[in-house]
PDB file of C-alpha atoms in Angstrom:
ATOM      1  CA  MET F   1      50.087   0.411 -11.486  1.00  0.00           C
ATOM      2  CA  SER F   2      46.517   0.083 -10.211  1.00  0.00           C
ATOM      3  CA  THR F   3      44.535  -3.036 -10.987  1.00  0.00           C
ATOM      4  CA  THR F   4      41.235  -2.642 -12.785  1.00  0.00           C
ATOM      5  CA  ARG F   5      38.293  -3.747 -10.663  1.00  0.00           C
ATOM      6  CA  ARG F   6      34.819  -4.416 -11.981  1.00  0.00           C
ATOM      7  CA  ALA F   7      31.347  -4.444 -10.464  1.00  0.00           C
ATOM      8  CA  ALA F   8      27.850  -4.343 -11.928  1.00  0.00           C
ATOM      9  CA  VAL F   9      24.146  -4.660 -11.285  1.00  0.00           C
ATOM     10  CA  LEU F  10      22.246  -7.584 -12.810  1.00  0.00           C
ATOM     11  CA  GLY F  11      18.523  -8.074 -13.277  1.00  0.00           C
ATOM     12  CA  SER F  12      15.619  -8.070 -15.690  1.00  0.00           C
ATOM     13  CA  PRO F  13      14.451  -5.449 -16.472  1.00  0.00           C
ATOM     14  CA  ILE F  14      17.544  -3.418 -15.626  1.00  0.00           C
ATOM     15  CA  ALA F  15      17.614  -0.340 -17.881  1.00  0.00           C
ATOM     16  CA  HIS F  16      15.908   1.785 -15.208  1.00  0.00           C
ATOM     17  CA  SER F  17      18.443   0.992 -12.479  1.00  0.00           C
ATOM     18  CA  LEU F  18      20.081   3.922 -10.706  1.00  0.00           C
ATOM     19  CA  SER F  19      22.784   1.700  -9.229  1.00  0.00           C
ATOM     20  CA  PRO F  20      25.445   2.650 -11.820  1.00  0.00           C
ATOM     21  CA  VAL F  21      24.875   6.347 -11.072  1.00  0.00           C
ATOM     22  CA  LEU F  22      25.274   5.826  -7.328  1.00  0.00           C
ATOM     23  CA  HIS F  23      28.250   3.478  -7.417  1.00  0.00           C
ATOM     24  CA  ARG F  24      30.155   5.505 -10.012  1.00  0.00           C
ATOM     25  CA  ALA F  25      29.642   8.665  -7.966  1.00  0.00           C
ATOM     26  CA  ALA F  26      31.042   6.839  -4.949  1.00  0.00           C
ATOM     27  CA  TYR F  27      34.081   5.593  -6.882  1.00  0.00           C
ATOM     28  CA  GLU F  28      34.849   9.101  -8.103  1.00  0.00           C
ATOM     29  CA  ALA F  29      34.543  10.597  -4.620  1.00  0.00           C
ATOM     30  CA  LEU F  30      36.725   7.845  -3.151  1.00  0.00           C
ATOM     31  CA  GLY F  31      39.387   8.258  -5.839  1.00  0.00           C
ATOM     32  CA  LEU F  32      38.888   4.718  -7.156  1.00  0.00           C
ATOM     33  CA  ASP F  33      39.856   5.627 -10.723  1.00  0.00           C
ATOM     34  CA  SER F  34      40.455   2.032 -11.782  1.00  0.00           C
ATOM     35  CA  TRP F  35      37.002   0.835 -10.734  1.00  0.00           C
ATOM     36  CA  SER F  36      34.062   0.440 -13.118  1.00  0.00           C
ATOM     37  CA  TYR F  37      30.390  -0.310 -12.531  1.00  0.00           C
ATOM     38  CA  ASP F  38      27.991  -1.403 -15.266  1.00  0.00           C
ATOM     39  CA  ARG F  39      24.529  -2.902 -15.721  1.00  0.00           C
ATOM     40  CA  PHE F  40      23.607  -6.150 -17.460  1.00  0.00           C
ATOM     41  CA  GLU F  41      20.235  -7.529 -18.462  1.00  0.00           C
ATOM     42  CA  VAL F  42      20.304 -11.019 -16.957  1.00  0.00           C
ATOM     43  CA  ASP F  43      17.376 -13.295 -16.151  1.00  0.00           C
ATOM     44  CA  GLU F  44      17.364 -16.468 -14.059  1.00  0.00           C
ATOM     45  CA  ALA F  45      18.377 -18.700 -16.963  1.00  0.00           C
ATOM     46  CA  GLY F  46      21.245 -16.386 -17.880  1.00  0.00           C
ATOM     47  CA  LEU F  47      22.712 -16.127 -14.381  1.00  0.00           C
ATOM     48  CA  PRO F  48      24.810 -19.347 -14.274  1.00  0.00           C
ATOM     49  CA  PRO F  49      26.457 -18.636 -17.677  1.00  0.00           C
ATOM     50  CA  PHE F  50      27.173 -15.055 -16.576  1.00  0.00           C
ATOM     51  CA  PHE F  51      28.898 -16.306 -13.424  1.00  0.00           C
ATOM     52  CA  ALA F  52      30.877 -18.835 -15.464  1.00  0.00           C
ATOM     53  CA  GLU F  53      32.470 -16.005 -17.476  1.00  0.00           C
ATOM     54  CA  LEU F  54      33.598 -13.878 -14.515  1.00  0.00           C
ATOM     55  CA  ASP F  55      37.345 -13.388 -14.145  1.00  0.00           C
ATOM     56  CA  PRO F  56      39.454 -12.252 -11.147  1.00  0.00           C
ATOM     57  CA  SER F  57      38.956  -8.564 -12.028  1.00  0.00           C
ATOM     58  CA  TRP F  58      35.433  -8.763 -10.614  1.00  0.00           C
ATOM     59  CA  ALA F  59      34.946  -7.390  -7.096  1.00  0.00           C
ATOM     60  CA  GLY F  60      31.203  -7.666  -6.683  1.00  0.00           C
ATOM     61  CA  LEU F  61      27.680  -7.702  -8.039  1.00  0.00           C
ATOM     62  CA  SER F  62      24.419  -6.017  -7.139  1.00  0.00           C
ATOM     63  CA  LEU F  63      21.322  -8.107  -7.821  1.00  0.00           C
ATOM     64  CA  THR F  64      17.758  -7.065  -8.380  1.00  0.00           C
ATOM     65  CA  MET F  65      14.661  -8.990  -9.412  1.00  0.00           C
ATOM     66  CA  PRO F  66      14.362 -11.796 -10.387  1.00  0.00           C
ATOM     67  CA  LEU F  67      17.807 -12.900  -9.210  1.00  0.00           C
ATOM     68  CA  LYS F  68      17.833 -12.437  -5.449  1.00  0.00           C
ATOM     69  CA  ARG F  69      16.938 -16.052  -4.733  1.00  0.00           C
ATOM     70  CA  ALA F  70      18.164 -17.606  -7.980  1.00  0.00           C
ATOM     71  CA  VAL F  71      21.756 -16.637  -7.146  1.00  0.00           C
ATOM     72  CA  ILE F  72      21.934 -18.521  -3.846  1.00  0.00           C
ATOM     73  CA  PRO F  73      22.894 -21.955  -5.301  1.00  0.00           C
ATOM     74  CA  LEU F  74      25.797 -20.283  -7.128  1.00  0.00           C
ATOM     75  CA  LEU F  75      27.392 -18.946  -3.942  1.00  0.00           C
ATOM     76  CA  ASP F  76      29.869 -20.405  -1.461  1.00  0.00           C
ATOM     77  CA  GLU F  77      28.188 -18.794   1.526  1.00  0.00           C
ATOM     78  CA  ILE F  78      25.579 -16.220   2.464  1.00  0.00           C
ATOM     79  CA  SER F  79      25.279 -13.955   5.476  1.00  0.00           C
ATOM     80  CA  ASP F  80      22.786 -14.536   8.267  1.00  0.00           C
ATOM     81  CA  THR F  81      20.923 -11.420   7.130  1.00  0.00           C
ATOM     82  CA  ALA F  82      20.504 -12.785   3.606  1.00  0.00           C
ATOM     83  CA  ALA F  83      19.556 -16.219   4.929  1.00  0.00           C
ATOM     84  CA  SER F  84      16.846 -14.732   7.136  1.00  0.00           C
ATOM     85  CA  VAL F  85      14.798 -13.745   4.064  1.00  0.00           C
ATOM     86  CA  GLU F  86      16.349 -16.119   1.517  1.00  0.00           C
ATOM     87  CA  ALA F  87      17.333 -13.144  -0.628  1.00  0.00           C
ATOM     88  CA  VAL F  88      20.767 -11.938  -1.768  1.00  0.00           C
ATOM     89  CA  ASN F  89      21.171  -8.514  -3.341  1.00  0.00           C
ATOM     90  CA  THR F  90      24.956  -8.299  -2.987  1.00  0.00           C
ATOM     91  CA  VAL F  91      27.734 -10.674  -4.001  1.00  0.00           C
ATOM     92  CA  VAL F  92      31.335 -10.028  -2.998  1.00  0.00           C
ATOM     93  CA  PHE F  93      34.201 -11.941  -4.600  1.00  0.00           C
ATOM     94  CA  THR F  94      36.946 -12.483  -2.043  1.00  0.00           C
ATOM     95  CA  GLU F  95      40.668 -12.568  -2.738  1.00  0.00           C
ATOM     96  CA  ASP F  96      40.697 -16.346  -2.343  1.00  0.00           C
ATOM     97  CA  GLY F  97      37.973 -16.720  -4.976  1.00  0.00           C
ATOM     98  CA  ARG F  98      34.940 -17.277  -2.763  1.00  0.00           C
ATOM     99  CA  ARG F  99      31.516 -15.950  -3.701  1.00  0.00           C
ATOM    100  CA  VAL F 100      29.853 -14.462  -0.634  1.00  0.00           C
ATOM    101  CA  GLY F 101      26.221 -13.330  -0.683  1.00  0.00           C
ATOM    102  CA  ASP F 102      24.745 -10.632   1.522  1.00  0.00           C
ATOM    103  CA  ASN F 103      21.595  -8.543   1.816  1.00  0.00           C
ATOM    104  CA  THR F 104      22.004  -4.782   2.194  1.00  0.00           C
ATOM    105  CA  ASP F 105      18.296  -4.033   1.691  1.00  0.00           C
ATOM    106  CA  ILE F 106      17.504  -4.864   5.307  1.00  0.00           C
ATOM    107  CA  PRO F 107      20.217  -2.743   6.998  1.00  0.00           C
ATOM    108  CA  GLY F 108      19.573  -0.118   4.306  1.00  0.00           C
ATOM    109  CA  MET F 109      15.941   0.145   5.406  1.00  0.00           C
ATOM    110  CA  ILE F 110      16.987   0.423   9.033  1.00  0.00           C
ATOM    111  CA  ALA F 111      19.581   3.099   8.248  1.00  0.00           C
ATOM    112  CA  ALA F 112      17.067   5.101   6.192  1.00  0.00           C
ATOM    113  CA  LEU F 113      14.596   5.065   9.086  1.00  0.00           C
ATOM    114  CA  HIS F 114      17.263   5.917  11.651  1.00  0.00           C
ATOM    115  CA  GLU F 115      18.264   8.880   9.487  1.00  0.00           C
ATOM    116  CA  ARG F 116      14.728  10.241   9.992  1.00  0.00           C
ATOM    117  CA  GLY F 117      14.811   9.620  13.719  1.00  0.00           C
ATOM    118  CA  ILE F 118      12.824   6.369  13.711  1.00  0.00           C
ATOM    119  CA  GLU F 119      14.618   4.186  16.228  1.00  0.00           C
ATOM    120  CA  ARG F 120      11.695   2.291  17.733  1.00  0.00           C
ATOM    121  CA  VAL F 121       7.942   1.952  17.151  1.00  0.00           C
ATOM    122  CA  ASP F 122       5.314   0.008  19.075  1.00  0.00           C
ATOM    123  CA  SER F 123       3.451  -1.165  15.967  1.00  0.00           C
ATOM    124  CA  ALA F 124       3.668  -0.943  12.183  1.00  0.00           C
ATOM    125  CA  ALA F 125       1.817  -1.778   8.978  1.00  0.00           C
ATOM    126  CA  ILE F 126       3.020  -3.147   5.654  1.00  0.00           C
ATOM    127  CA  LEU F 127       1.178  -2.580   2.384  1.00  0.00           C
ATOM    128  CA  GLY F 128       1.883  -5.563   0.138  1.00  0.00           C
ATOM    129  CA  ALA F 129       3.359  -9.029   0.557  1.00  0.00           C
ATOM    130  CA  GLY F 130       6.038  -9.501  -2.093  1.00  0.00           C
ATOM    131  CA  ALA F 131       9.789  -9.938  -1.790  1.00  0.00           C
ATOM    132  CA  THR F 132      10.318  -6.389  -0.512  1.00  0.00           C
ATOM    133  CA  ALA F 133       7.731  -6.989   2.202  1.00  0.00           C
ATOM    134  CA  SER F 134       9.805  -9.827   3.641  1.00  0.00           C
ATOM    135  CA  SER F 135      12.826  -7.513   3.838  1.00  0.00           C
ATOM    136  CA  ALA F 136      10.624  -4.901   5.489  1.00  0.00           C
ATOM    137  CA  LEU F 137       9.543  -7.485   8.058  1.00  0.00           C
ATOM    138  CA  ALA F 138      13.176  -8.329   8.751  1.00  0.00           C
ATOM    139  CA  ALA F 139      13.948  -4.640   9.280  1.00  0.00           C
ATOM    140  CA  LEU F 140      10.909  -4.231  11.519  1.00  0.00           C
ATOM    141  CA  SER F 141      12.047  -7.197  13.617  1.00  0.00           C
ATOM    142  CA  ARG F 142      14.778  -4.850  14.876  1.00  0.00           C
ATOM    143  CA  LEU F 143      12.643  -1.717  15.186  1.00  0.00           C
ATOM    144  CA  CYS F 144       9.101  -2.696  16.139  1.00  0.00           C
ATOM    145  CA  THR F 145       8.291  -3.868  19.641  1.00  0.00           C
ATOM    146  CA  GLY F 146       4.673  -4.802  18.883  1.00  0.00           C
ATOM    147  CA  PRO F 147       2.531  -6.262  16.097  1.00  0.00           C
ATOM    148  CA  VAL F 148       2.948  -5.677  12.378  1.00  0.00           C
ATOM    149  CA  THR F 149      -0.199  -5.796  10.259  1.00  0.00           C
ATOM    150  CA  ALA F 150       0.227  -6.765   6.606  1.00  0.00           C
ATOM    151  CA  TYR F 151      -2.457  -5.757   4.111  1.00  0.00           C
ATOM    152  CA  VAL F 152      -2.640  -8.328   1.322  1.00  0.00           C
ATOM    153  CA  ARG F 153      -4.895  -9.375  -1.547  1.00  0.00           C
ATOM    154  CA  SER F 154      -4.993 -13.170  -1.184  1.00  0.00           C
ATOM    155  CA  SER F 155      -5.038 -15.894   1.441  1.00  0.00           C
ATOM    156  CA  ALA F 156      -1.859 -17.344  -0.072  1.00  0.00           C
ATOM    157  CA  ARG F 157      -0.040 -14.051   0.498  1.00  0.00           C
ATOM    158  CA  ALA F 158      -1.464 -13.872   4.001  1.00  0.00           C
ATOM    159  CA  ASP F 159      -0.071 -17.312   4.780  1.00  0.00           C
ATOM    160  CA  GLU F 160       3.341 -16.317   3.380  1.00  0.00           C
ATOM    161  CA  MET F 161       3.515 -13.208   5.563  1.00  0.00           C
ATOM    162  CA  LYS F 162       2.551 -15.207   8.652  1.00  0.00           C
ATOM    163  CA  GLN F 163       5.291 -17.713   7.871  1.00  0.00           C
ATOM    164  CA  TRP F 164       7.831 -14.935   7.453  1.00  0.00           C
ATOM    165  CA  GLY F 165       6.703 -13.461  10.752  1.00  0.00           C
ATOM    166  CA  GLU F 166       7.235 -16.772  12.541  1.00  0.00           C
ATOM    167  CA  ARG F 167      10.645 -17.144  10.973  1.00  0.00           C
ATOM    168  CA  LEU F 168      11.729 -13.597  11.834  1.00  0.00           C
ATOM    169  CA  GLY F 169      10.176 -13.467  15.281  1.00  0.00           C
ATOM    170  CA  VAL F 170       7.623 -10.789  14.367  1.00  0.00           C
ATOM    171  CA  ASP F 171       4.003 -10.781  15.540  1.00  0.00           C
ATOM    172  CA  VAL F 172       2.429 -10.579  12.072  1.00  0.00           C
ATOM    173  CA  ARG F 173      -1.276 -10.033  11.665  1.00  0.00           C
ATOM    174  CA  VAL F 174      -2.910  -9.969   8.253  1.00  0.00           C
ATOM    175  CA  ALA F 175      -5.821  -8.027   6.828  1.00  0.00           C
ATOM    176  CA  HIS F 176      -7.362  -7.830   3.379  1.00  0.00           C
ATOM    177  CA  TRP F 177      -6.281  -5.081   1.011  1.00  0.00           C
ATOM    178  CA  ALA F 178      -9.837  -3.736   1.014  1.00  0.00           C
ATOM    179  CA  ALA F 179      -9.180  -2.502   4.566  1.00  0.00           C
ATOM    180  CA  ALA F 180      -5.783  -0.940   3.730  1.00  0.00           C
ATOM    181  CA  GLU F 181      -6.889   2.524   4.915  1.00  0.00           C
ATOM    182  CA  ARG F 182      -6.676   1.176   8.468  1.00  0.00           C
ATOM    183  CA  ALA F 183      -2.910   0.857   8.021  1.00  0.00           C
ATOM    184  CA  PHE F 184      -2.634   4.599   8.471  1.00  0.00           C
ATOM    185  CA  ASP F 185      -3.471   4.311  12.169  1.00  0.00           C
ATOM    186  CA  ALA F 186      -0.010   2.786  12.723  1.00  0.00           C
ATOM    187  CA  PRO F 187       2.927   5.037  13.651  1.00  0.00           C
ATOM    188  CA  LEU F 188       4.957   3.525  10.784  1.00  0.00           C
ATOM    189  CA  VAL F 189       3.577   2.408   7.421  1.00  0.00           C
ATOM    190  CA  VAL F 190       5.815   0.655   4.873  1.00  0.00           C
ATOM    191  CA  ALA F 191       4.466   0.639   1.303  1.00  0.00           C
ATOM    192  CA  THR F 192       6.099  -2.137  -0.733  1.00  0.00           C
ATOM    193  CA  THR F 193       3.717  -2.328  -3.700  1.00  0.00           C
ATOM    194  CA  PRO F 194       4.352  -1.506  -7.399  1.00  0.00           C
ATOM    195  CA  ALA F 195       3.813   1.971  -8.829  1.00  0.00           C
ATOM    196  CA  GLY F 196       0.193   3.096  -8.831  1.00  0.00           C
ATOM    197  CA  THR F 197      -1.052   0.465  -6.396  1.00  0.00           C
ATOM    198  CA  THR F 198      -1.495   2.837  -3.457  1.00  0.00           C
ATOM    199  CA  ASP F 199      -2.695   5.900  -5.405  1.00  0.00           C
ATOM    200  CA  ALA F 200      -6.340   5.350  -4.449  1.00  0.00           C
ATOM    201  CA  LEU F 201      -5.363   5.389  -0.772  1.00  0.00           C
ATOM    202  CA  ALA F 202      -3.968   8.924  -0.913  1.00  0.00           C
ATOM    203  CA  GLN F 203      -7.349  10.465  -0.102  1.00  0.00           C
ATOM    204  CA  ALA F 204      -7.511   8.427   3.113  1.00  0.00           C
ATOM    205  CA  VAL F 205      -4.381   9.856   4.757  1.00  0.00           C
ATOM    206  CA  PRO F 206      -5.400  11.068   8.244  1.00  0.00           C
ATOM    207  CA  GLU F 207      -5.019  14.564   9.638  1.00  0.00           C
ATOM    208  CA  ARG F 208      -1.971  13.650  11.704  1.00  0.00           C
ATOM    209  CA  PRO F 209      -0.149  10.752  10.048  1.00  0.00           C
ATOM    210  CA  GLY F 210       2.930   9.093  11.449  1.00  0.00           C
ATOM    211  CA  THR F 211       5.807   7.993   9.206  1.00  0.00           C
ATOM    212  CA  LEU F 212       5.450   6.575   5.709  1.00  0.00           C
ATOM    213  CA  PHE F 213       8.251   4.538   4.149  1.00  0.00           C
ATOM    214  CA  ASP F 214       7.403   4.234   0.447  1.00  0.00           C
ATOM    215  CA  VAL F 215      10.003   2.054  -1.282  1.00  0.00           C
ATOM    216  CA  LEU F 216       9.359   3.529  -4.761  1.00  0.00           C
ATOM    217  CA  TYR F 217      11.622   6.228  -6.176  1.00  0.00           C
ATOM    218  CA  ASP F 218      10.411   6.705  -9.746  1.00  0.00           C
ATOM    219  CA  PRO F 219       7.963   8.320 -10.246  1.00  0.00           C
ATOM    220  CA  TRP F 220       8.389  10.403  -7.112  1.00  0.00           C
ATOM    221  CA  PRO F 221       6.603  11.481  -5.100  1.00  0.00           C
ATOM    222  CA  THR F 222       3.898   8.847  -5.314  1.00  0.00           C
ATOM    223  CA  ALA F 223       0.348  10.101  -4.812  1.00  0.00           C
ATOM    224  CA  LEU F 224       0.395   8.574  -1.336  1.00  0.00           C
ATOM    225  CA  ALA F 225       3.731  10.164  -0.397  1.00  0.00           C
ATOM    226  CA  ALA F 226       2.568  13.572  -1.651  1.00  0.00           C
ATOM    227  CA  ALA F 227      -0.659  13.384   0.350  1.00  0.00           C
ATOM    228  CA  TRP F 228       1.277  12.204   3.406  1.00  0.00           C
ATOM    229  CA  SER F 229       3.682  15.138   3.213  1.00  0.00           C
ATOM    230  CA  ALA F 230       0.803  17.568   2.686  1.00  0.00           C
ATOM    231  CA  ARG F 231      -0.692  16.369   5.965  1.00  0.00           C
ATOM    232  CA  GLY F 232       2.592  17.013   7.754  1.00  0.00           C
ATOM    233  CA  GLY F 233       3.666  13.392   8.049  1.00  0.00           C
ATOM    234  CA  SER F 234       7.281  12.230   7.759  1.00  0.00           C
ATOM    235  CA  VAL F 235       8.118  10.444   4.504  1.00  0.00           C
ATOM    236  CA  VAL F 236      11.055   8.148   3.791  1.00  0.00           C
ATOM    237  CA  GLY F 237      11.388   7.397   0.081  1.00  0.00           C
ATOM    238  CA  GLY F 238      12.772   4.719  -2.156  1.00  0.00           C
ATOM    239  CA  LEU F 239      15.808   6.823  -2.995  1.00  0.00           C
ATOM    240  CA  ASP F 240      16.691   6.902   0.706  1.00  0.00           C
ATOM    241  CA  LEU F 241      16.614   3.102   0.734  1.00  0.00           C
ATOM    242  CA  LEU F 242      18.492   2.812  -2.549  1.00  0.00           C
ATOM    243  CA  VAL F 243      21.284   5.123  -1.411  1.00  0.00           C
ATOM    244  CA  HIS F 244      21.758   3.450   1.971  1.00  0.00           C
ATOM    245  CA  GLN F 245      21.800  -0.088   0.582  1.00  0.00           C
ATOM    246  CA  ALA F 246      24.151   0.988  -2.237  1.00  0.00           C
ATOM    247  CA  ALA F 247      26.485   2.667   0.252  1.00  0.00           C
ATOM    248  CA  LEU F 248      26.752  -0.612   2.141  1.00  0.00           C
ATOM    249  CA  GLN F 249      27.466  -2.417  -1.123  1.00  0.00           C
ATOM    250  CA  VAL F 250      30.258   0.024  -1.955  1.00  0.00           C
ATOM    251  CA  GLU F 251      31.837  -0.548   1.449  1.00  0.00           C
ATOM    252  CA  ARG F 252      31.662  -4.321   1.153  1.00  0.00           C
ATOM    253  CA  MET F 253      32.953  -4.461  -2.419  1.00  0.00           C
ATOM    254  CA  THR F 254      35.759  -1.896  -2.132  1.00  0.00           C
ATOM    255  CA  GLY F 255      36.791  -2.346   1.494  1.00  0.00           C
ATOM    256  CA  CYS F 256      36.420   1.392   2.135  1.00  0.00           C
ATOM    257  CA  ALA F 257      35.309   2.175   5.655  1.00  0.00           C
ATOM    258  CA  ALA F 258      32.659   4.749   4.775  1.00  0.00           C
ATOM    259  CA  ALA F 259      30.896   5.343   1.467  1.00  0.00           C
ATOM    260  CA  PRO F 260      30.196   8.999   0.511  1.00  0.00           C
ATOM    261  CA  LEU F 261      26.475   8.927   1.280  1.00  0.00           C
ATOM    262  CA  ALA F 262      25.771  12.606   0.526  1.00  0.00           C
ATOM    263  CA  VAL F 263      27.554  12.424  -2.828  1.00  0.00           C
ATOM    264  CA  MET F 264      25.627   9.301  -3.796  1.00  0.00           C
ATOM    265  CA  ARG F 265      22.296  10.842  -2.800  1.00  0.00           C
ATOM    266  CA  ALA F 266      23.016  13.999  -4.795  1.00  0.00           C
ATOM    267  CA  ALA F 267      23.901  11.903  -7.846  1.00  0.00           C
ATOM    268  CA  GLY F 268      20.659   9.952  -7.530  1.00  0.00           C
ATOM    269  CA  GLU F 269      18.564  13.098  -7.125  1.00  0.00           C
ATOM    270  CA  SER F 270      20.225  14.647 -10.169  1.00  0.00           C
ATOM    271  CA  ALA F 271      19.567  11.564 -12.281  1.00  0.00           C
ATOM    272  CA  LEU F 272      15.914  11.445 -11.266  1.00  0.00           C
ATOM    273  CA  ALA F 273      15.503  15.155 -12.006  1.00  0.00           C
ATOM    274  CA  GLY F 274      16.536  14.488 -15.612  1.00  0.00           C
ATOM    275  CA  PRO F 275      18.344  16.790 -18.053  1.00  0.00           C
TER     276      PRO F 275
END
């Protein structure tokens, strides 16, 4: 008889998360009938009590904001990738009871770019300086051979991005958000800001843009992504990132060699399209 295995995504807010759709689609395609994947509204204060209630049926957890750093003290070890940005979005519970943290956002970003033929660029730009921007910097440390310019709103954010650059071995240069249109001169632009933040920049997309990686997936397309596509530029979206990082989570949690990427993407697209 098969043993029931549980996994879930935690965060606050969490109701919008597409993770259950993607993981459940993967389980069905892989024939993992005894596996379940749920979502739980959990904030930083609620994380330790949640962990205290977990039993051996649990295989893993996906973590979103604001838990990616808060979870680290609760773990037995974290991967080098997670340590590089001090952020864990994946927890795997091993057979011997250890709690192992990992970060699939970074390799997920790289895989999403590789899927669109972006293997190497000589410079890049990042719009924003939050937690996702640090993951973007970590991904760019493996893709970009030259400088990365971060467009930020405050000197504090500028200092943070410079510190991340030093830590990750990236030549980070900072510019004020007021000059964000200049980002579009780079062959690769990564937009990491909340919904609506880049809408005013859509009119500034050049005649021949390079590649835009916009980490949002709902609403989609963003005004910037739509303008970019209209100009003939290549666009990598938040769903691409979400699917690739979720596929890696499925592989780590279940032990399956290859997650069904196409099935997961189709499930995500269907969910976003609505009834």
